[in-house]
Tab-separated table of C-alpha atoms in Angstrom:
chain	number	residue	atom	x	y	z
A	21	MET	CA	-9.453	41.777	17.648
A	22	MET	CA	-11.378	40.866	14.537
A	23	VAL	CA	-9.410	40.932	11.355
A	24	ALA	CA	-11.195	40.706	7.966
A	25	CYS	CA	-8.785	39.719	5.101
A	26	SER	CA	-9.100	39.533	1.536
A	27	ASP	CA	-8.446	35.749	1.092
A	28	ALA	CA	-7.159	32.745	2.545
A	29	ALA	CA	-3.558	33.741	1.566
A	30	GLN	CA	-3.834	37.093	3.098
A	31	GLN	CA	-5.223	35.586	6.319
A	32	ALA	CA	-2.133	33.099	6.460
A	33	ALA	CA	0.209	35.899	6.141
A	34	PHE	CA	-1.452	38.054	8.888
A	35	VAL	CA	-1.239	35.302	11.295
A	36	ALA	CA	2.282	34.263	10.432
A	37	GLN	CA	3.337	37.904	10.843
A	38	ARG	CA	1.481	38.640	14.044
A	39	VAL	CA	2.971	35.144	15.534
A	40	THR	CA	6.458	36.202	14.171
A	41	GLU	CA	5.838	39.773	16.480
A	42	LEU	CA	4.588	37.901	19.628
A	43	ARG	CA	7.685	35.837	19.481
A	44	GLU	CA	9.924	38.978	19.016
A	45	GLU	CA	8.061	40.481	22.022
A	46	GLY	CA	9.009	37.417	24.306
A	47	MET	CA	6.076	34.961	23.808
A	48	ASN	CA	6.948	31.476	23.681
A	49	LEU	CA	5.611	29.794	20.477
A	50	ASP	CA	4.369	26.959	22.718
A	51	HIS	CA	2.035	29.403	24.357
A	52	ILE	CA	0.342	30.397	21.003
A	53	ALA	CA	-2.294	28.332	19.182
A	54	VAL	CA	-4.098	28.366	15.773
A	55	LEU	CA	-7.635	27.018	16.057
A	56	TYR	CA	-10.036	26.102	13.319
A	57	ARG	CA	-13.378	24.140	12.627
A	58	SER	CA	-11.976	21.696	10.184
A	59	HIS	CA	-8.461	20.616	9.513
A	60	PHE	CA	-8.688	21.905	5.836
A	61	HIS	CA	-9.124	25.436	7.005
A	62	ALA	CA	-5.520	25.642	7.827
A	63	LEU	CA	-3.633	24.318	4.788
A	64	GLU	CA	-2.814	27.607	3.427
A	65	LEU	CA	-1.564	28.656	6.745
A	66	GLN	CA	0.875	25.545	6.891
A	67	LEU	CA	2.284	26.424	3.731
A	68	GLU	CA	2.838	30.038	4.991
A	69	LEU	CA	4.331	28.981	8.142
A	70	THR	CA	6.785	26.577	6.188
A	71	ARG	CA	7.949	29.271	3.744
A	72	ARG	CA	8.735	31.653	6.864
A	73	GLN	CA	10.454	28.907	8.866
A	74	ILE	CA	8.171	29.141	11.594
A	75	PRO	CA	8.051	25.654	13.518
A	76	PHE	CA	4.495	24.306	14.363
A	77	SER	CA	2.828	21.220	15.255
A	78	ILE	CA	-0.571	20.156	14.394
A	79	THR	CA	-3.161	18.478	16.823
A	80	SER	CA	-6.094	17.371	14.847
A	81	GLY	CA	-7.003	13.740	15.593
A	82	ILE	CA	-6.649	11.554	12.571
A	83	ARG	CA	-3.767	12.656	10.203
A	84	TYR	CA	-5.805	14.284	7.668
A	85	PHE	CA	-4.107	13.097	4.362
A	86	GLU	CA	-3.960	9.617	5.474
A	87	GLN	CA	-7.634	9.494	5.355
A	88	ALA	CA	-8.810	6.911	2.872
A	89	HIS	CA	-10.904	9.306	0.500
A	90	LEU	CA	-8.134	11.741	0.128
A	91	LYS	CA	-5.642	8.961	-0.871
A	92	ASP	CA	-7.845	7.589	-3.101
A	93	VAL	CA	-8.597	10.651	-5.076
A	94	ILE	CA	-4.904	11.668	-4.872
A	95	ALA	CA	-3.859	8.373	-6.396
A	96	TRP	CA	-5.741	9.102	-9.549
A	97	LEU	CA	-3.472	12.269	-10.026
A	98	LYS	CA	-0.421	10.563	-9.016
A	99	PHE	CA	-1.207	7.800	-11.689
A	100	VAL	CA	-1.849	10.014	-14.579
A	101	LEU	CA	1.092	12.203	-14.011
A	102	ASN	CA	3.135	9.239	-13.514
A	103	PRO	CA	1.757	5.701	-14.963
A	104	ARG	CA	4.917	4.049	-13.631
A	105	ASP	CA	3.528	4.740	-9.823
A	106	GLU	CA	2.664	1.220	-8.815
A	107	LEU	CA	1.263	2.190	-5.393
A	108	ALA	CA	-1.354	4.491	-6.887
A	109	PHE	CA	-2.200	1.991	-9.627
A	110	LYS	CA	-2.893	-0.826	-7.019
A	111	ARG	CA	-4.715	1.625	-4.721
A	112	LEU	CA	-7.038	2.469	-7.632
A	113	VAL	CA	-7.576	-1.049	-8.828
A	114	GLN	CA	-8.413	-2.459	-5.334
A	115	LEU	CA	-11.524	-0.148	-5.301
A	116	LEU	CA	-12.896	-2.360	-8.051
A	117	PRO	CA	-15.057	-5.391	-6.923
A	118	GLY	CA	-13.184	-8.827	-6.915
A	119	ILE	CA	-9.713	-7.382	-7.164
A	120	GLY	CA	-7.305	-7.697	-4.031
A	121	PRO	CA	-3.661	-7.607	-3.508
A	122	LYS	CA	-2.739	-10.543	-5.828
A	123	GLY	CA	-5.184	-9.483	-8.368
A	124	ALA	CA	-3.797	-5.891	-8.305
A	125	GLU	CA	-0.112	-7.377	-8.866
A	126	LYS	CA	-1.021	-9.451	-11.782
A	127	LEU	CA	-2.735	-6.441	-13.534
A	128	TRP	CA	-0.119	-4.184	-12.528
A	129	GLN	CA	2.343	-6.592	-14.468
A	130	ALA	CA	-0.090	-6.828	-17.494
A	131	PHE	CA	-0.446	-2.987	-17.465
A	132	THR	CA	3.383	-2.257	-17.246
A	133	THR	CA	4.046	-4.658	-20.308
A	134	GLN	CA	1.245	-3.250	-22.381
A	135	TYR	CA	2.072	0.155	-21.452
A	136	ALA	CA	5.925	-0.037	-22.498
A	137	LYS	CA	5.013	-1.789	-25.890
A	138	ASP	CA	2.301	0.937	-26.697
A	139	ILE	CA	4.969	3.760	-25.992
A	140	THR	CA	7.493	1.744	-28.112
A	141	ASP	CA	4.839	1.473	-30.908
A	142	ARG	CA	3.944	4.994	-30.655
A	143	SER	CA	7.844	6.105	-30.511
A	144	GLU	CA	8.304	4.089	-33.847
A	145	ALA	CA	5.160	5.402	-35.624
A	146	ARG	CA	6.166	9.081	-34.762
A	147	ALA	CA	9.854	8.364	-36.174
A	148	ALA	CA	8.431	6.836	-39.282
A	149	LEU	CA	6.180	9.897	-39.852
A	150	ARG	CA	8.643	12.282	-38.717
A	151	VAL	CA	6.407	14.274	-36.391
A	152	GLY	CA	6.480	15.910	-32.959
A	153	PRO	CA	6.444	14.259	-29.552
A	154	ALA	CA	2.633	14.402	-29.372
A	155	ALA	CA	1.389	10.821	-29.311
A	156	PRO	CA	-1.264	9.925	-31.895
A	157	GLY	CA	-4.399	8.048	-30.895
A	158	GLY	CA	-5.314	9.720	-27.565
A	159	SER	CA	-4.167	8.372	-24.299
A	160	ALA	CA	-1.405	5.981	-24.003
A	161	ILE	CA	-2.364	5.283	-20.396
A	162	ALA	CA	-6.144	4.602	-21.271
A	163	THR	CA	-5.093	2.459	-24.196
A	164	ALA	CA	-2.831	0.248	-22.349
A	165	LEU	CA	-5.656	-0.312	-19.568
A	166	GLN	CA	-8.137	-1.172	-22.218
A	167	ALA	CA	-5.892	-3.771	-23.565
A	168	CYS	CA	-5.437	-5.268	-20.064
A	169	ALA	CA	-9.321	-6.213	-20.079
A	170	PRO	CA	-8.818	-9.864	-20.506
A	171	ALA	CA	-6.887	-10.206	-17.417
A	172	VAL	CA	-9.566	-8.549	-15.362
A	173	PRO	CA	-12.076	-10.576	-13.284
A	174	LYS	CA	-15.573	-10.522	-14.332
A	175	LYS	CA	-16.903	-8.721	-11.563
A	176	ALA	CA	-14.756	-5.881	-12.235
A	177	LEU	CA	-15.061	-5.620	-15.832
A	178	ILE	CA	-17.593	-2.578	-15.863
A	179	GLY	CA	-15.656	-0.899	-13.306
A	180	TRP	CA	-12.426	-1.358	-15.199
A	181	ALA	CA	-13.987	0.116	-18.571
A	182	GLN	CA	-14.933	3.414	-16.454
A	183	PHE	CA	-11.431	3.200	-14.948
A	184	ALA	CA	-9.891	3.433	-18.452
A	185	THR	CA	-12.393	5.877	-19.496
A	186	THR	CA	-11.784	8.568	-16.544
A	187	VAL	CA	-8.208	8.228	-17.034
A	188	SER	CA	-8.774	9.378	-20.984
A	189	GLN	CA	-10.820	12.091	-19.563
A	190	LEU	CA	-8.334	13.013	-16.987
A	191	GLU	CA	-5.632	13.243	-19.631
A	192	ALA	CA	-7.623	15.383	-22.205
A	193	LYS	CA	-7.655	19.079	-22.401
A	194	PRO	CA	-8.552	21.419	-20.628
A	195	VAL	CA	-8.409	19.088	-17.615
A	196	LYS	CA	-4.933	17.435	-18.093
A	197	GLY	CA	-2.506	19.287	-15.585
A	198	ASN	CA	-5.323	21.289	-13.621
A	199	ALA	CA	-5.435	19.497	-10.322
A	200	SER	CA	-8.629	21.180	-9.298
A	201	LYS	CA	-10.582	19.965	-12.651
A	202	MET	CA	-9.153	16.319	-12.202
A	203	ILE	CA	-10.152	16.181	-8.565
A	204	GLN	CA	-13.821	17.438	-9.666
A	205	LEU	CA	-13.820	14.957	-12.722
A	206	VAL	CA	-12.772	11.851	-10.495
A	207	VAL	CA	-15.456	12.620	-7.753
A	208	GLU	CA	-18.294	13.113	-10.633
A	209	ALA	CA	-17.067	10.162	-12.663
A	210	GLY	CA	-17.965	7.532	-9.878
A	211	TYR	CA	-16.113	8.203	-6.847
A	212	GLU	CA	-19.044	10.123	-5.131
A	213	ASP	CA	-21.198	6.995	-5.682
A	214	TYR	CA	-18.350	4.815	-4.303
A	215	LEU	CA	-18.567	7.083	-1.074
A	216	LYS	CA	-22.320	6.817	-0.738
A	217	GLU	CA	-22.167	3.035	-1.218
A	218	THR	CA	-19.298	2.449	1.339
A	219	HIS	CA	-19.764	5.344	3.950
A	220	ASP	CA	-22.353	6.614	6.189
A	221	ASN	CA	-20.419	10.022	6.396
A	222	PHE	CA	-20.094	10.336	2.827
A	223	ARG	CA	-21.317	13.900	2.861
A	224	SER	CA	-18.260	14.990	5.182
A	225	ARG	CA	-15.939	13.109	2.894
A	226	LEU	CA	-17.292	14.936	-0.015
A	227	ASP	CA	-16.901	18.348	1.493
A	228	ASP	CA	-13.260	17.266	2.227
A	229	LEU	CA	-12.713	16.457	-1.641
A	230	GLN	CA	-14.336	19.834	-2.639
A	231	GLN	CA	-12.229	21.843	-0.181
A	232	LEU	CA	-9.076	19.702	-1.610
A	233	ALA	CA	-9.909	20.870	-5.188
A	234	ILE	CA	-10.450	24.376	-4.017
A	235	PHE	CA	-7.149	24.284	-2.388
A	236	SER	CA	-5.336	22.931	-5.560
A	237	GLY	CA	-6.728	25.798	-7.582
A	238	GLN	CA	-3.968	28.124	-6.323
A	239	PHE	CA	-0.979	26.061	-7.700
A	240	ALA	CA	0.163	26.731	-11.426
A	241	SER	CA	0.685	22.762	-12.180
A	242	LEU	CA	-0.345	19.486	-11.092
A	243	GLU	CA	3.367	18.708	-10.302
A	244	ASP	CA	3.604	21.838	-8.069
A	245	PHE	CA	0.225	20.893	-6.171
A	246	LEU	CA	1.651	17.215	-5.563
A	247	THR	CA	4.812	18.383	-4.428
A	248	GLN	CA	3.204	20.820	-1.650
A	249	LEU	CA	0.886	18.146	-0.844
A	250	ALA	CA	3.828	15.793	-0.157
A	251	LEU	CA	5.262	18.649	2.087
A	252	LEU	CA	2.094	18.896	4.131
A	253	THR	CA	1.986	14.997	4.224
A	254	ASN	CA	5.353	14.990	5.608
A	255	LEU	CA	4.607	17.562	8.111
A	256	GLU	CA	1.869	15.429	9.454
A	257	ALA	CA	4.039	12.469	9.557
A	258	GLU	CA	6.581	14.376	11.668
A	259	GLU	CA	4.035	14.472	14.456
A	260	ASP	CA	4.682	10.683	15.186
A	261	ARG	CA	8.315	11.493	15.936
A	262	PRO	CA	9.067	12.207	19.669
A	263	ALA	CA	9.186	15.988	20.143
A	264	ARG	CA	12.534	17.698	21.398
A	265	ASP	CA	11.596	19.651	24.829
A	266	ASP	CA	14.040	22.432	23.751
A	267	HIS	CA	12.121	23.177	20.444
A	268	GLU	CA	9.123	25.412	20.913
A	269	ARG	CA	6.388	25.210	18.102
A	270	LEU	CA	3.333	27.015	17.434
A	271	ARG	CA	0.314	24.773	17.785
A	272	LEU	CA	-2.233	24.168	15.265
A	273	SER	CA	-5.246	22.410	16.260
A	274	THR	CA	-8.987	21.727	15.696
A	275	ILE	CA	-11.257	23.200	18.428
A	276	HIS	CA	-12.066	19.683	19.276
A	277	GLN	CA	-8.657	18.778	20.091
A	278	ALA	CA	-7.978	21.882	21.791
A	279	LYS	CA	-10.587	21.299	24.603
A	280	GLY	CA	-9.002	21.644	28.114
A	281	LEU	CA	-5.969	23.445	26.978
A	282	GLU	CA	-5.191	27.310	27.431
A	283	PHE	CA	-2.821	29.619	25.597
A	284	ASP	CA	-1.600	33.061	26.088
A	285	ALA	CA	-2.621	34.217	22.540
A	286	VAL	CA	-5.031	32.300	20.264
A	287	PHE	CA	-5.989	32.691	16.591
A	288	VAL	CA	-9.462	31.563	15.527
A	289	ILE	CA	-9.406	31.452	11.771
A	290	MET	CA	-11.817	30.790	8.800
A	291	LEU	CA	-14.583	32.327	10.803
A	292	CYS	CA	-17.196	32.623	7.750
A	293	ASP	CA	-20.633	31.234	7.515
A	294	GLY	CA	-20.515	28.026	5.751
A	295	LEU	CA	-16.879	27.407	7.335
A	296	PHE	CA	-17.912	27.865	11.030
A	297	PRO	CA	-20.579	27.097	11.460
A	298	LEU	CA	-20.449	24.596	8.907
A	299	ASN	CA	-22.416	24.981	5.862
A	300	ARG	CA	-24.132	21.341	6.174
A	301	VAL	CA	-25.385	22.741	9.521
A	302	LEU	CA	-26.935	25.911	8.156
A	303	GLU	CA	-28.488	23.881	5.261
A	304	SER	CA	-30.241	21.592	7.642
A	305	LYS	CA	-31.682	24.382	9.631
A	306	ASN	CA	-31.381	22.026	12.635
A	307	GLN	CA	-31.235	24.567	15.601
A	308	GLU	CA	-29.681	21.909	17.860
A	309	ALA	CA	-26.858	21.481	15.472
A	310	GLU	CA	-26.266	25.055	15.255
A	311	GLU	CA	-26.252	25.303	18.837
A	312	GLU	CA	-23.610	22.667	19.264
A	313	GLU	CA	-21.371	24.799	16.790
A	314	ARG	CA	-22.103	27.787	18.835
A	315	ARG	CA	-20.840	25.878	21.980
A	316	LEU	CA	-17.619	24.865	19.961
A	317	PHE	CA	-17.103	28.600	19.226
A	318	TYR	CA	-17.211	29.229	23.060
A	319	VAL	CA	-14.560	26.760	23.585
A	320	ALA	CA	-12.432	28.393	21.008
A	321	ILE	CA	-13.036	31.663	22.843
A	322	THR	CA	-12.165	30.212	26.250
A	323	ARG	CA	-8.791	28.773	25.197
A	324	ALA	CA	-7.292	32.315	25.400
A	325	ARG	CA	-5.756	33.735	28.441
A	326	ASN	CA	-4.615	37.377	27.194
A	327	GLU	CA	-4.938	37.878	23.582
A	328	LEU	CA	-7.612	36.815	21.181
A	329	TYR	CA	-7.880	37.209	17.331
A	330	PHE	CA	-10.662	36.567	15.086
A	331	THR	CA	-9.764	36.154	11.284
A	332	TYR	CA	-11.852	35.551	8.167
A	333	PRO	CA	-11.314	35.922	4.424
A	334	LEU	CA	-13.706	38.045	2.534
A	335	ILE	CA	-13.117	36.082	-0.875
A	336	ARG	CA	-13.023	32.314	-1.237
A	337	ALA	CA	-12.397	30.327	-4.240
A	338	GLY	CA	-15.509	28.429	-5.365
A	339	TYR	CA	-15.935	24.722	-6.329
A	340	GLY	CA	-16.165	23.823	-10.048
A	341	SER	CA	-17.351	26.824	-12.304
A	342	SER	CA	-18.717	28.835	-9.796
A	343	GLY	CA	-15.518	31.085	-9.562
A	344	ASP	CA	-14.682	33.278	-6.341
A	345	PHE	CA	-17.379	34.563	-4.044
A	346	MET	CA	-17.979	37.000	-1.436
A	347	GLN	CA	-18.193	35.513	2.191
A	348	ARG	CA	-19.733	36.921	5.327
A	349	GLU	CA	-18.420	36.725	8.736
A	350	SER	CA	-19.490	33.955	10.967
A	351	ARG	CA	-22.842	34.613	12.640
A	352	PHE	CA	-21.202	34.027	15.961
A	353	LEU	CA	-18.974	37.167	15.501
A	354	LYS	CA	-22.099	39.250	15.336
A	355	GLU	CA	-23.231	38.070	18.743
A	356	ILE	CA	-20.246	39.567	20.397
A	357	PRO	CA	-20.700	43.072	21.672
A	358	GLU	CA	-18.826	45.562	19.530
A	359	GLU	CA	-17.482	47.210	22.237
A	360	LEU	CA	-15.429	44.305	23.157
A	361	LEU	CA	-14.043	43.832	19.721
A	362	GLU	CA	-11.143	46.002	17.841
A	363	THR	CA	-11.836	45.658	14.063
A	364	ILE	CA	-9.279	45.637	11.373
A	365	ASN	CA	-10.135	45.413	7.785
A	366	LEU	CA	-6.863	44.183	6.001
A	367	ARG	CA	-8.325	44.325	2.525
A	368	GLN	CA	-8.490	48.049	2.570
A	369	ARG	CA	-4.622	48.137	3.858
A	370	TRP	CA	-2.807	45.628	1.670
């Protein structure tokens, strides 16, 4: 069955609903799998399954949110939201040249002292002027960082200045509180250059960050986004715990990790050109790389014993200021004979 959905949220709702129906019909959750090309394709589905209390396990290789580039960028958001987040601060400053754990501890002590002093001074100034809670003079965090410059190693002075500037930009309207815009700003303000200098696979890492920015756009506030992110991270951590034999779970997996396995029912999601096959494969116009993607699609198909569902969203949120855009179903779906597919367009129904 091929199912066209309005967007990723409707796709997640369809999969969750159909899984529930299969379970009610007597199929064990352990015998059902949702497969995808890349881990970020399943983020909306994880949230939907959690809301509906459908138990699931994740088999996707490395724990997604434990990857360094994601933790780095998320640390920016955590620090700006809560400047007393010691772990986020130390993670960020250790990205700068010449700063290790001891240097990070020294700078943390200097920053917390200066930040507390600056907050006190601003409070006293507001009381004297009898003004509202808005702090005069711009970002208190950036001001405190700038005041710590004498304690920064010479190698890191330029990077420290950029650090303070970026924090100031993250606290300014209309970026402040908008997780998607904040992620984009961090990447453009220097983190992309950092990835290019330190990682051979920087393009793949940038793709992850772009998708994280798109995913974060559906949340009303930065606090809400970080709360849901913590939930997803905790779900990943639970995979390290011994599983109970009497507790069945839906399997979520990248296709790579599902090789050699079979299930009674399989959902292959996010089947759009640019997502599967990946956009960078299409842009490279490398026929061998596209053929490898096609072989992977074949692997996904052959994981199903009895029931097979192909789903894709017709609308996807764009990165940056591009807005939402229409998507086309994966070219691989067009290679399947029509007589073998039952097609449903949920966008016309819901």
